[in-house]
Amino acid sequence: MNEKDRIIEAILEIELPMFLTVNSRKTSCCQDYPEDFKLHRRAHFAPWSTQTLSSYLDDLKVAQVAGENLMRLKYARMQGLVESVGPNAIIDEIVRMSIDWQKEMFRKCPGIMGGARPITEEGDVAEMTSFETYTRGELETYSLRTLRLLRYDMILMKERGGNWSEVVYESLVKGSGYPSLAEAESRLDRSVHH
Protein backbone atom coordinates (compact mmCIF):
# COMPACT_ATOMS: atom_id res chain seq x y z
CA MET A 1 0.00 0.00 0.00
CA ASN A 2 1.48 3.33 -1.05
CA GLU A 3 1.31 6.62 0.87
CA LYS A 4 -1.75 7.85 -1.03
CA ASP A 5 -3.67 4.61 -0.35
CA ARG A 6 -2.72 4.78 3.34
CA ILE A 7 -4.11 8.31 3.63
CA ILE A 8 -7.34 7.30 1.84
CA GLU A 9 -7.80 4.36 4.23
CA ALA A 10 -7.20 6.69 7.20
CA ILE A 11 -9.85 9.04 5.78
CA LEU A 12 -12.32 6.18 5.40
CA GLU A 13 -11.72 5.07 8.99
CA ILE A 14 -13.04 8.47 10.11
CA GLU A 15 -15.65 9.01 7.38
CA LEU A 16 -17.43 5.66 7.65
CA PRO A 17 -18.51 5.99 11.31
CA MET A 18 -19.58 9.58 10.55
CA PHE A 19 -21.56 8.39 7.54
CA LEU A 20 -23.25 5.52 9.39
CA THR A 21 -24.68 7.98 11.93
CA VAL A 22 -26.14 10.35 9.32
CA ASN A 23 -29.88 10.58 9.93
CA SER A 24 -31.08 12.11 6.70
CA ARG A 25 -34.67 12.12 5.52
CA LYS A 26 -33.98 8.87 3.75
CA THR A 27 -31.35 6.22 4.53
CA SER A 28 -28.72 5.89 1.83
CA CYS A 29 -28.29 2.39 0.41
CA CYS A 30 -24.58 2.81 1.17
CA GLN A 31 -25.48 2.89 4.88
CA ASP A 32 -26.69 -0.70 4.52
CA TYR A 33 -23.56 -1.65 2.54
CA PRO A 34 -20.47 -0.01 4.09
CA GLU A 35 -18.17 -1.67 1.52
CA ASP A 36 -20.07 0.17 -1.24
CA PHE A 37 -19.51 3.41 0.64
CA LYS A 38 -15.76 2.68 0.80
CA LEU A 39 -15.65 1.72 -2.91
CA HIS A 40 -17.34 4.99 -3.91
CA ARG A 41 -15.23 7.13 -1.61
CA ARG A 42 -11.97 5.50 -2.77
CA ALA A 43 -13.03 6.33 -6.34
CA HIS A 44 -13.96 9.88 -5.27
CA PHE A 45 -10.42 10.37 -3.92
CA ALA A 46 -8.60 8.65 -6.83
CA PRO A 47 -7.70 11.89 -8.67
CA TRP A 48 -6.65 13.78 -5.52
CA SER A 49 -2.97 14.50 -4.80
CA THR A 50 -1.40 13.14 -1.61
CA GLN A 51 -1.06 16.70 -0.30
CA THR A 52 -4.78 17.44 -0.79
CA LEU A 53 -5.75 14.11 0.79
CA SER A 54 -3.55 14.90 3.81
CA SER A 55 -5.22 18.27 4.19
CA TYR A 56 -8.69 16.70 4.10
CA LEU A 57 -7.59 14.07 6.63
CA ASP A 58 -6.59 16.99 8.88
CA ASP A 59 -10.07 18.52 8.33
CA LEU A 60 -11.65 15.26 9.50
CA LYS A 61 -9.40 15.05 12.58
CA VAL A 62 -10.22 18.65 13.54
CA ALA A 63 -13.94 17.90 13.12
CA GLN A 64 -13.60 14.75 15.25
CA VAL A 65 -11.93 16.67 18.09
CA ALA A 66 -14.67 19.33 17.88
CA GLY A 67 -17.38 16.65 17.93
CA GLU A 68 -18.56 17.62 14.43
CA ASN A 69 -19.80 15.15 11.82
CA LEU A 70 -18.81 16.37 8.35
CA MET A 71 -20.92 13.68 6.66
CA ARG A 72 -24.04 14.74 8.55
CA LEU A 73 -23.30 18.37 7.64
CA LYS A 74 -22.86 17.48 3.96
CA TYR A 75 -26.20 15.66 3.74
CA ALA A 76 -28.00 18.34 5.76
CA ARG A 77 -26.70 20.97 3.30
CA MET A 78 -27.66 18.83 0.31
CA GLN A 79 -31.21 18.51 1.65
CA GLY A 80 -31.52 22.18 2.51
CA LEU A 81 -31.73 21.46 6.25
CA VAL A 82 -28.66 23.62 6.91
CA GLU A 83 -27.93 26.97 5.31
CA SER A 84 -25.32 26.97 2.52
CA VAL A 85 -22.10 28.86 3.28
CA GLY A 86 -23.06 31.32 0.55
CA PRO A 87 -21.01 32.55 -2.39
CA ASN A 88 -17.49 31.16 -2.50
CA ALA A 89 -15.31 31.75 -5.58
CA ILE A 90 -13.15 28.64 -5.04
CA ILE A 91 -16.17 26.35 -4.57
CA ASP A 92 -17.86 27.91 -7.62
CA GLU A 93 -14.75 27.30 -9.75
CA ILE A 94 -14.41 23.67 -8.57
CA VAL A 95 -18.12 23.04 -9.21
CA ARG A 96 -17.88 24.52 -12.75
CA MET A 97 -14.87 22.33 -13.63
CA SER A 98 -16.56 19.28 -12.09
CA ILE A 99 -19.76 19.82 -14.08
CA ASP A 100 -17.80 20.20 -17.34
CA TRP A 101 -16.00 16.90 -16.70
CA GLN A 102 -19.23 15.18 -15.66
CA LYS A 103 -20.98 16.33 -18.86
CA GLU A 104 -18.08 14.92 -20.89
CA MET A 105 -18.47 11.59 -19.04
CA PHE A 106 -22.19 11.49 -19.94
CA ARG A 107 -21.23 11.95 -23.60
CA LYS A 108 -18.40 9.39 -23.56
CA CYS A 109 -19.98 6.71 -21.38
CA PRO A 110 -23.79 6.82 -21.56
CA GLY A 111 -24.03 3.21 -20.36
CA ILE A 112 -22.04 3.79 -17.18
CA MET A 113 -23.65 7.17 -16.57
CA GLY A 114 -27.18 5.86 -17.06
CA GLY A 115 -27.74 5.57 -13.31
CA ALA A 116 -25.77 8.67 -12.34
CA ARG A 117 -27.16 11.72 -10.58
CA PRO A 118 -28.67 14.47 -12.77
CA ILE A 119 -25.88 16.98 -13.41
CA THR A 120 -27.23 20.38 -12.37
CA GLU A 121 -29.37 21.57 -9.49
CA GLU A 122 -32.32 22.02 -11.89
CA GLY A 123 -32.37 18.20 -11.91
CA ASP A 124 -32.77 17.92 -8.12
CA VAL A 125 -35.65 15.64 -7.20
CA ALA A 126 -36.69 14.13 -3.87
CA GLU A 127 -35.31 10.71 -4.88
CA MET A 128 -31.92 11.92 -6.11
CA THR A 129 -29.91 15.06 -5.45
CA SER A 130 -28.05 16.43 -8.47
CA PHE A 131 -24.31 16.09 -8.97
CA GLU A 132 -24.00 19.88 -8.57
CA THR A 133 -25.88 20.00 -5.25
CA TYR A 134 -24.02 16.95 -3.93
CA THR A 135 -20.63 18.38 -4.94
CA ARG A 136 -21.35 21.80 -3.47
CA GLY A 137 -22.63 20.23 -0.21
CA GLU A 138 -19.43 18.22 0.11
CA LEU A 139 -17.08 21.09 -0.79
CA GLU A 140 -18.68 23.28 1.89
CA THR A 141 -17.39 20.84 4.54
CA TYR A 142 -13.74 21.30 3.45
CA SER A 143 -11.31 23.79 4.97
CA LEU A 144 -10.06 26.68 2.84
CA ARG A 145 -6.66 24.98 2.64
CA THR A 146 -8.20 21.74 1.30
CA LEU A 147 -10.31 23.71 -1.20
CA ARG A 148 -7.27 25.60 -2.48
CA LEU A 149 -5.26 22.38 -2.86
CA LEU A 150 -8.17 20.61 -4.56
CA ARG A 151 -8.63 23.49 -7.02
CA TYR A 152 -4.88 23.32 -7.78
CA ASP A 153 -5.12 19.54 -8.44
CA MET A 154 -8.04 20.15 -10.79
CA ILE A 155 -6.33 22.98 -12.66
CA LEU A 156 -3.28 20.74 -13.21
CA MET A 157 -5.51 17.96 -14.56
CA LYS A 158 -7.34 20.40 -16.83
CA GLU A 159 -4.01 21.73 -18.16
CA ARG A 160 -2.94 18.14 -18.93
CA GLY A 161 -6.21 17.55 -20.80
CA GLY A 162 -7.41 14.97 -18.28
CA ASN A 163 -10.95 14.38 -17.07
CA TRP A 164 -11.44 14.27 -13.29
CA SER A 165 -14.73 12.35 -13.57
CA GLU A 166 -13.10 9.78 -15.82
CA VAL A 167 -10.43 9.06 -13.19
CA VAL A 168 -13.19 8.64 -10.58
CA TYR A 169 -15.25 6.27 -12.74
CA GLU A 170 -12.17 4.33 -13.88
CA SER A 171 -11.40 3.66 -10.21
CA LEU A 172 -15.05 2.78 -9.54
CA VAL A 173 -15.37 0.25 -12.38
CA LYS A 174 -12.01 -1.37 -11.56
CA GLY A 175 -13.09 -1.64 -7.93
CA SER A 176 -16.28 -3.31 -9.21
CA GLY A 177 -14.32 -5.94 -11.12
CA TYR A 178 -14.11 -4.51 -14.65
CA PRO A 179 -10.66 -4.36 -16.29
CA SER A 180 -11.24 -0.84 -17.65
CA LEU A 181 -13.72 1.96 -18.19
CA ALA A 182 -14.02 1.02 -21.90
CA GLU A 183 -14.83 -2.60 -21.05
CA ALA A 184 -17.41 -1.59 -18.44
CA GLU A 185 -19.04 0.81 -20.93
CA SER A 186 -19.08 -1.83 -23.64
CA ARG A 187 -20.74 -4.42 -21.36
CA LEU A 188 -23.26 -1.96 -19.93
CA ASP A 189 -24.08 -0.57 -23.38
CA ARG A 190 -24.66 -4.13 -24.72
CA SER A 191 -26.94 -5.02 -21.80
CA VAL A 192 -29.04 -1.86 -22.42
CA HIS A 193 -29.46 -2.65 -26.14
CA HIS A 194 -30.39 -6.34 -25.77
XYZ file of N, CA and C in Angstrom:
582
model
N 0.844 -1.187 0.000
C 0.000 0.000 0.000
C 0.886 1.246 0.000
N 0.656 2.116 -0.982
C 1.480 3.327 -1.052
C 0.944 4.411 -0.104
N 1.664 5.529 -0.051
C 1.311 6.619 0.873
C -0.108 7.147 0.605
N -0.428 7.329 -0.670
C -1.752 7.849 -1.027
C -2.853 6.896 -0.541
N -2.678 5.604 -0.791
C -3.674 4.612 -0.348
C -3.803 4.599 1.172
N -2.693 4.763 1.860
C -2.716 4.782 3.342
C -3.543 5.969 3.851
N -3.356 7.120 3.208
C -4.113 8.314 3.627
C -5.606 8.109 3.345
N -5.925 7.552 2.174
C -7.337 7.302 1.838
C -7.966 6.356 2.867
N -7.254 5.302 3.237
C -7.803 4.357 4.228
C -7.982 5.043 5.588
N -7.063 5.935 5.939
C -7.196 6.695 7.201
C -8.418 7.607 7.142
N -8.659 8.202 5.982
C -9.850 9.045 5.778
C -11.111 8.205 5.962
N -11.134 7.035 5.337
C -12.320 6.176 5.404
C -12.596 5.692 6.825
N -11.544 5.489 7.597
C -11.721 5.067 8.994
C -12.467 6.123 9.805
N -12.322 7.383 9.419
C -13.036 8.468 10.112
C -14.393 8.717 9.445
N -14.406 8.693 8.104
C -15.645 9.008 7.382
C -16.747 7.976 7.599
N -16.388 6.698 7.582
C -17.431 5.663 7.647
C -18.281 5.759 8.921
N -17.666 5.830 10.115
C -18.508 5.986 11.309
C -19.354 7.261 11.266
N -18.798 8.344 10.702
C -19.576 9.584 10.548
C -20.774 9.327 9.639
N -20.518 8.645 8.528
C -21.562 8.388 7.541
C -22.667 7.485 8.112
N -22.264 6.481 8.861
C -23.246 5.522 9.395
C -24.184 6.147 10.421
N -23.801 7.311 10.957
C -24.678 7.979 11.933
C -25.466 9.136 11.324
N -25.373 9.292 9.982
C -26.145 10.346 9.315
C -27.616 9.940 9.362
N -28.438 10.816 9.909
C -29.882 10.582 9.925
C -30.523 11.556 8.956
N -30.452 11.222 7.682
C -31.077 12.107 6.703
C -32.541 11.700 6.563
N -33.247 12.417 5.726
C -34.669 12.120 5.516
C -34.863 10.697 5.032
N -33.862 10.194 4.345
C -33.978 8.873 3.749
C -32.622 8.194 3.904
N -32.612 6.950 4.355
C -31.347 6.222 4.529
C -30.725 5.965 3.161
N -29.429 6.186 3.062
C -28.723 5.889 1.826
C -28.471 4.389 1.758
N -28.545 3.831 0.530
C -28.290 2.390 0.406
C -26.865 2.064 0.845
N -25.954 3.041 0.729
C -24.576 2.812 1.167
C -24.492 2.599 2.686
N -25.494 3.108 3.435
C -25.476 2.895 4.881
C -25.733 1.427 5.212
N -26.457 0.737 4.329
C -26.693 -0.696 4.518
C -25.517 -1.523 4.011
N -24.698 -0.939 3.146
C -23.560 -1.646 2.545
C -22.293 -0.802 2.683
N -21.660 -0.849 3.861
C -20.466 -0.013 4.095
C -19.348 -0.224 3.075
N -19.224 -1.439 2.522
C -18.166 -1.668 1.523
C -18.442 -0.874 0.248
N -19.725 -0.675 -0.085
C -20.074 0.166 -1.235
C -19.673 1.613 -0.969
N -19.912 2.058 0.261
C -19.510 3.413 0.643
C -18.002 3.566 0.436
N -17.218 2.595 0.926
C -15.760 2.676 0.797
C -15.330 2.655 -0.665
N -15.966 1.803 -1.477
C -15.651 1.724 -2.905
C -15.878 3.082 -3.578
N -17.025 3.696 -3.302
C -17.341 4.988 -3.913
C -16.433 6.111 -3.408
N -16.109 6.091 -2.139
C -15.233 7.133 -1.608
C -13.792 6.957 -2.107
N -13.313 5.713 -2.210
C -11.966 5.499 -2.771
C -11.913 6.060 -4.190
N -12.972 5.809 -4.964
C -13.030 6.329 -6.339
C -13.067 7.857 -6.319
N -13.861 8.420 -5.405
C -13.961 9.879 -5.270
C -12.576 10.506 -5.051
N -11.745 9.831 -4.258
C -10.423 10.375 -3.919
C -9.334 9.993 -4.917
N -9.624 9.134 -5.885
C -8.601 8.646 -6.827
C -7.816 9.766 -7.525
N -8.481 10.855 -7.975
C -7.700 11.888 -8.673
C -6.979 12.877 -7.751
N -7.232 12.811 -6.454
C -6.649 13.781 -5.524
C -5.145 13.544 -5.337
N -4.396 14.622 -5.132
C -2.968 14.495 -4.801
C -2.827 14.082 -3.328
N -1.678 13.544 -2.994
C -1.398 13.138 -1.613
C -1.502 14.340 -0.674
N -1.021 15.497 -1.132
C -1.058 16.704 -0.301
C -2.501 17.121 0.010
N -3.380 17.062 -0.987
C -4.781 17.438 -0.790
C -5.475 16.434 0.128
N -5.185 15.157 -0.077
C -5.755 14.114 0.791
C -5.326 14.327 2.245
N -4.055 14.659 2.448
C -3.546 14.898 3.809
C -4.265 16.074 4.459
N -4.519 17.109 3.670
C -5.216 18.274 4.189
C -6.644 17.904 4.596
N -7.332 17.114 3.771
C -8.694 16.701 4.095
C -8.708 15.781 5.326
N -7.697 14.921 5.439
C -7.590 14.069 6.634
C -7.465 14.949 7.879
N -6.698 16.030 7.769
C -6.585 16.994 8.880
C -7.950 17.615 9.190
N -8.721 17.961 8.136
C -10.072 18.520 8.334
C -10.926 17.559 9.159
N -10.852 16.277 8.797
C -11.651 15.263 9.501
C -11.227 15.133 10.960
N -9.911 15.173 11.194
C -9.401 15.050 12.576
C -9.834 16.243 13.423
N -9.785 17.438 12.836
C -10.224 18.648 13.537
C -11.715 18.533 13.870
N -12.497 18.070 12.901
C -13.939 17.903 13.119
C -14.203 16.888 14.234
N -13.452 15.785 14.217
C -13.603 14.747 15.255
C -13.376 15.330 16.648
N -12.274 16.069 16.797
C -11.931 16.668 18.089
C -13.031 17.632 18.539
N -13.616 18.360 17.562
C -14.669 19.328 17.879
C -16.042 18.671 18.043
N -16.106 17.355 17.817
C -17.376 16.647 17.927
C -18.316 16.931 16.768
N -17.752 17.319 15.614
C -18.564 17.618 14.428
C -18.565 16.416 13.481
N -19.672 16.226 12.785
C -19.801 15.150 11.816
C -19.920 15.777 10.426
N -18.821 15.728 9.661
C -18.810 16.368 8.345
C -19.769 15.689 7.368
N -19.974 14.392 7.533
C -20.919 13.676 6.659
C -22.355 14.143 6.941
N -22.699 14.285 8.184
C -24.042 14.743 8.549
C -24.260 16.160 8.003
N -23.226 16.995 8.136
C -23.305 18.369 7.640
C -23.500 18.396 6.125
N -22.745 17.551 5.421
C -22.860 17.481 3.959
C -24.292 17.135 3.548
N -24.844 16.082 4.123
C -26.196 15.658 3.742
C -27.249 16.674 4.171
N -27.053 17.310 5.307
C -27.997 18.342 5.759
C -27.987 19.523 4.780
N -26.796 19.891 4.280
C -26.701 20.973 3.296
C -27.353 20.561 1.983
N -27.090 19.320 1.555
C -27.662 18.826 0.306
C -29.187 18.846 0.350
N -29.750 18.587 1.508
C -31.207 18.506 1.646
C -31.839 19.834 2.074
N -31.001 20.874 2.161
C -31.521 22.182 2.508
C -31.922 22.309 3.965
N -31.416 21.408 4.813
C -31.730 21.458 6.247
C -30.801 22.415 6.981
N -29.643 22.693 6.352
C -28.662 23.621 6.914
C -28.341 24.636 5.825
N -28.237 25.862 6.231
C -27.934 26.971 5.311
C -26.605 26.724 4.596
N -26.557 27.039 3.302
C -25.317 26.966 2.522
C -24.359 28.038 3.055
N -23.067 27.862 2.811
C -22.098 28.862 3.279
C -22.173 30.149 2.461
N -22.936 30.115 1.377
C -23.062 31.318 0.553
C -22.011 31.363 -0.538
N -21.944 32.468 -1.262
C -21.009 32.554 -2.394
C -19.560 32.289 -1.966
N -18.893 31.486 -2.767
C -17.493 31.164 -2.505
C -16.846 30.918 -3.863
N -15.917 31.795 -4.243
C -15.313 31.747 -5.579
C -14.591 30.427 -5.847
N -13.897 29.895 -4.850
C -13.151 28.637 -5.043
C -14.133 27.486 -5.266
N -15.164 27.407 -4.416
C -16.169 26.345 -4.567
C -16.851 26.473 -5.930
N -17.200 27.697 -6.322
C -17.861 27.911 -7.620
C -16.979 27.420 -8.767
N -15.683 27.714 -8.691
C -14.753 27.297 -9.748
C -14.634 25.771 -9.795
N -14.518 25.139 -8.632
C -14.412 23.674 -8.568
C -15.695 23.035 -9.114
N -16.841 23.570 -8.735
C -18.124 23.036 -9.211
C -18.216 23.162 -10.734
N -17.833 24.320 -11.283
C -17.876 24.516 -12.749
C -17.004 23.490 -13.469
N -15.763 23.310 -12.993
C -14.866 22.332 -13.631
C -15.456 20.926 -13.511
N -15.991 20.610 -12.331
C -16.557 19.279 -12.087
C -17.733 18.999 -13.014
N -18.600 19.987 -13.197
C -19.765 19.824 -14.075
C -19.309 19.605 -15.522
N -18.315 20.371 -15.973
C -17.804 20.196 -17.344
C -17.288 18.775 -17.549
N -16.522 18.258 -16.594
C -15.995 16.896 -16.698
C -17.122 15.865 -16.641
N -18.113 16.108 -15.797
C -19.231 15.175 -15.664
C -20.047 15.126 -16.963
N -20.258 16.287 -17.587
C -20.981 16.333 -18.861
C -20.234 15.526 -19.928
N -18.908 15.664 -19.937
C -18.081 14.915 -20.887
C -18.224 13.413 -20.639
N -18.282 13.012 -19.372
C -18.470 11.589 -19.038
C -19.815 11.086 -19.554
N -20.870 11.883 -19.432
C -22.186 11.492 -19.938
C -22.131 11.264 -21.452
N -21.354 12.113 -22.151
C -21.225 11.953 -23.605
C -20.416 10.709 -23.958
N -19.303 10.497 -23.242
C -18.396 9.389 -23.559
C -18.925 8.031 -23.126
N -19.588 7.990 -21.974
C -19.980 6.708 -21.383
C -21.454 6.706 -20.957
N -22.375 6.770 -21.927
C -23.794 6.823 -21.561
C -24.268 5.582 -20.802
N -23.653 4.437 -21.066
C -24.031 3.206 -20.360
C -23.710 3.287 -18.883
N -22.484 3.661 -18.568
C -22.039 3.787 -17.176
C -22.808 4.898 -16.475
N -23.037 5.994 -17.183
C -23.649 7.171 -16.570
C -25.172 7.091 -16.502
N -25.736 6.023 -17.043
C -27.184 5.856 -17.057
C -27.841 5.971 -15.690
N -27.155 5.507 -14.653
C -27.737 5.567 -13.308
C -27.191 6.697 -12.458
N -26.419 7.590 -13.093
C -25.768 8.671 -12.339
C -26.760 9.770 -11.957
N -26.343 10.581 -11.000
C -27.163 11.723 -10.577
C -27.372 12.683 -11.744
N -28.539 13.386 -11.783
C -28.666 14.466 -12.767
C -27.536 15.474 -12.523
N -27.085 16.151 -13.566
C -25.879 16.980 -13.414
C -26.105 18.260 -12.616
N -27.098 19.061 -13.008
C -27.233 20.377 -12.370
C -28.390 20.429 -11.381
N -28.374 21.472 -10.561
C -29.369 21.572 -9.488
C -30.804 21.662 -10.022
N -30.974 22.028 -11.306
C -32.321 22.021 -11.890
C -32.872 20.599 -11.909
N -31.955 19.615 -11.878
C -32.366 18.204 -11.912
C -32.635 17.609 -10.545
N -32.513 18.417 -9.478
C -32.769 17.916 -8.122
C -34.203 17.409 -8.003
N -34.331 16.203 -7.506
C -35.651 15.643 -7.195
C -35.563 14.992 -5.828
N -36.688 14.702 -5.220
C -36.692 14.127 -3.872
C -35.897 12.827 -3.822
N -35.975 12.025 -4.885
C -35.308 10.713 -4.877
C -33.796 10.806 -5.079
N -33.351 11.835 -5.819
C -31.923 11.922 -6.113
C -31.457 13.361 -6.248
N -30.507 13.735 -5.407
C -29.906 15.064 -5.454
C -28.981 15.136 -6.663
N -28.916 16.280 -7.296
C -28.052 16.434 -8.473
C -26.573 16.369 -8.085
N -25.764 16.102 -9.113
C -24.310 16.093 -8.966
C -23.828 17.450 -8.446
N -24.401 18.529 -8.987
C -24.001 19.885 -8.574
C -24.293 20.126 -7.088
N -25.493 19.790 -6.648
C -25.881 20.003 -5.249
C -25.052 19.136 -4.314
N -24.835 17.877 -4.721
C -24.023 16.950 -3.932
C -22.594 17.480 -3.801
N -22.022 17.885 -4.926
C -20.632 18.379 -4.944
C -20.493 19.621 -4.079
N -21.404 20.562 -4.248
C -21.354 21.803 -3.466
C -21.503 21.489 -1.964
N -22.429 20.613 -1.611
C -22.626 20.231 -0.206
C -21.373 19.642 0.401
N -20.671 18.818 -0.376
C -19.430 18.220 0.107
C -18.329 19.272 0.236
N -18.152 20.078 -0.806
C -17.083 21.089 -0.795
C -17.225 22.049 0.385
N -18.455 22.348 0.791
C -18.682 23.280 1.892
C -18.255 22.710 3.244
N -17.894 21.426 3.279
C -17.386 20.843 4.535
C -15.854 20.877 4.589
N -15.207 21.274 3.499
C -13.741 21.302 3.454
C -13.200 22.619 3.990
N -11.990 22.555 4.537
C -11.313 23.788 4.972
C -10.869 24.573 3.738
N -10.555 25.835 3.938
C -10.064 26.675 2.844
C -8.779 26.091 2.259
N -7.922 25.579 3.121
C -6.658 24.979 2.645
C -6.946 23.793 1.717
N -7.862 22.909 2.122
C -8.204 21.744 1.299
C -8.817 22.194 -0.026
N -9.695 23.196 0.030
C -10.314 23.707 -1.199
C -9.264 24.266 -2.155
N -8.327 25.018 -1.618
C -7.272 25.599 -2.476
C -6.429 24.501 -3.115
N -6.069 23.490 -2.339
C -5.261 22.383 -2.862
C -6.046 21.584 -3.896
N -7.335 21.364 -3.635
C -8.171 20.611 -4.564
C -8.311 21.372 -5.887
N -8.537 22.679 -5.806
C -8.625 23.490 -7.020
C -7.317 23.387 -7.808
N -6.187 23.436 -7.114
C -4.879 23.322 -7.776
C -4.751 21.971 -8.490
N -5.147 20.876 -7.812
C -5.120 19.539 -8.440
C -5.946 19.533 -9.721
N -7.127 20.150 -9.645
C -8.040 20.146 -10.792
C -7.492 20.985 -11.944
N -6.908 22.125 -11.614
C -6.329 22.977 -12.659
C -5.196 22.229 -13.368
N -4.368 21.528 -12.603
C -3.281 20.738 -13.206
C -3.844 19.682 -14.149
N -4.912 18.989 -13.713
C -5.506 17.958 -14.562
C -6.085 18.578 -15.829
N -6.736 19.708 -15.686
C -7.337 20.402 -16.835
C -6.243 20.797 -17.822
N -5.127 21.330 -17.296
C -4.008 21.733 -18.160
C -3.415 20.549 -18.908
N -3.465 19.354 -18.290
C -2.935 18.142 -18.930
C -3.963 17.505 -19.867
N -5.179 18.096 -19.921
C -6.214 17.552 -20.797
C -6.920 16.333 -20.220
N -6.760 16.115 -18.914
C -7.413 14.970 -18.276
C -8.856 15.271 -17.906
N -9.563 14.228 -17.498
C -10.953 14.376 -17.068
C -11.067 13.786 -15.663
N -11.334 14.654 -14.703
C -11.441 14.266 -13.290
C -12.474 13.154 -13.098
N -13.656 13.341 -13.709
C -14.734 12.346 -13.574
C -14.309 10.998 -14.138
N -13.556 11.022 -15.211
C -13.098 9.780 -15.824
C -12.188 9.006 -14.874
N -11.315 9.710 -14.172
C -10.433 9.058 -13.191
C -11.273 8.431 -12.072
N -12.304 9.149 -11.627
C -13.193 8.641 -10.577
C -13.894 7.369 -11.052
N -14.489 7.425 -12.239
C -15.247 6.270 -12.736
C -14.342 5.104 -13.117
N -13.148 5.399 -13.590
C -12.169 4.330 -13.878
C -11.882 3.557 -12.592
N -11.653 4.281 -11.509
C -11.403 3.658 -10.213
C -12.634 2.859 -9.757
N -13.810 3.424 -9.963
C -15.051 2.776 -9.543
C -15.290 1.471 -10.294
N -15.116 1.485 -11.612
C -15.371 0.251 -12.375
C -14.308 -0.809 -12.100
N -13.053 -0.390 -11.899
C -12.010 -1.368 -11.562
C -12.279 -1.971 -10.188
N -12.735 -1.144 -9.254
C -13.089 -1.638 -7.927
C -14.294 -2.561 -7.957
N -15.085 -2.467 -9.040
C -16.276 -3.306 -9.212
C -15.982 -4.551 -10.043
N -14.708 -4.717 -10.436
C -14.323 -5.945 -11.125
C -14.143 -5.852 -12.632
N -14.338 -4.674 -13.213
C -14.112 -4.514 -14.654
C -12.642 -4.203 -14.898
N -12.074 -4.665 -16.023
C -10.659 -4.364 -16.290
C -10.407 -2.904 -16.650
N -11.426 -2.235 -17.232
C -11.237 -0.842 -17.649
C -12.587 -0.156 -17.817
N -12.525 1.149 -17.958
C -13.722 1.957 -18.193
C -14.358 1.557 -19.530
N -13.519 1.383 -20.558
C -14.024 1.023 -21.895
C -14.751 -0.317 -21.857
N -14.208 -1.280 -21.148
C -14.834 -2.602 -21.049
C -16.160 -2.519 -20.290
N -16.181 -1.752 -19.213
C -17.414 -1.588 -18.441
C -18.479 -0.920 -19.309
N -18.091 0.106 -20.057
C -19.040 0.813 -20.929
C -19.573 -0.122 -22.008
N -18.688 -0.900 -22.594
C -19.085 -1.827 -23.644
C -20.090 -2.850 -23.111
N -19.823 -3.416 -21.941
C -20.737 -4.418 -21.357
C -22.067 -3.795 -20.965
N -22.019 -2.608 -20.356
C -23.258 -1.956 -19.929
C -24.072 -1.511 -21.139
N -23.395 -1.022 -22.165
C -24.081 -0.572 -23.376
C -24.760 -1.748 -24.054
N -24.075 -2.925 -24.103
C -24.658 -4.132 -24.716
C -25.891 -4.574 -23.935
N -25.811 -4.537 -22.596
C -26.942 -5.015 -21.796
C -28.160 -4.111 -21.954
N -27.931 -2.816 -22.231
C -29.042 -1.865 -22.420
C -29.721 -2.113 -23.781
N -28.921 -2.501 -24.777
C -29.459 -2.648 -26.135
C -29.880 -4.076 -26.472
N -29.943 -4.957 -25.497
C -30.395 -6.341 -25.768
C -31.688 -6.640 -25.059
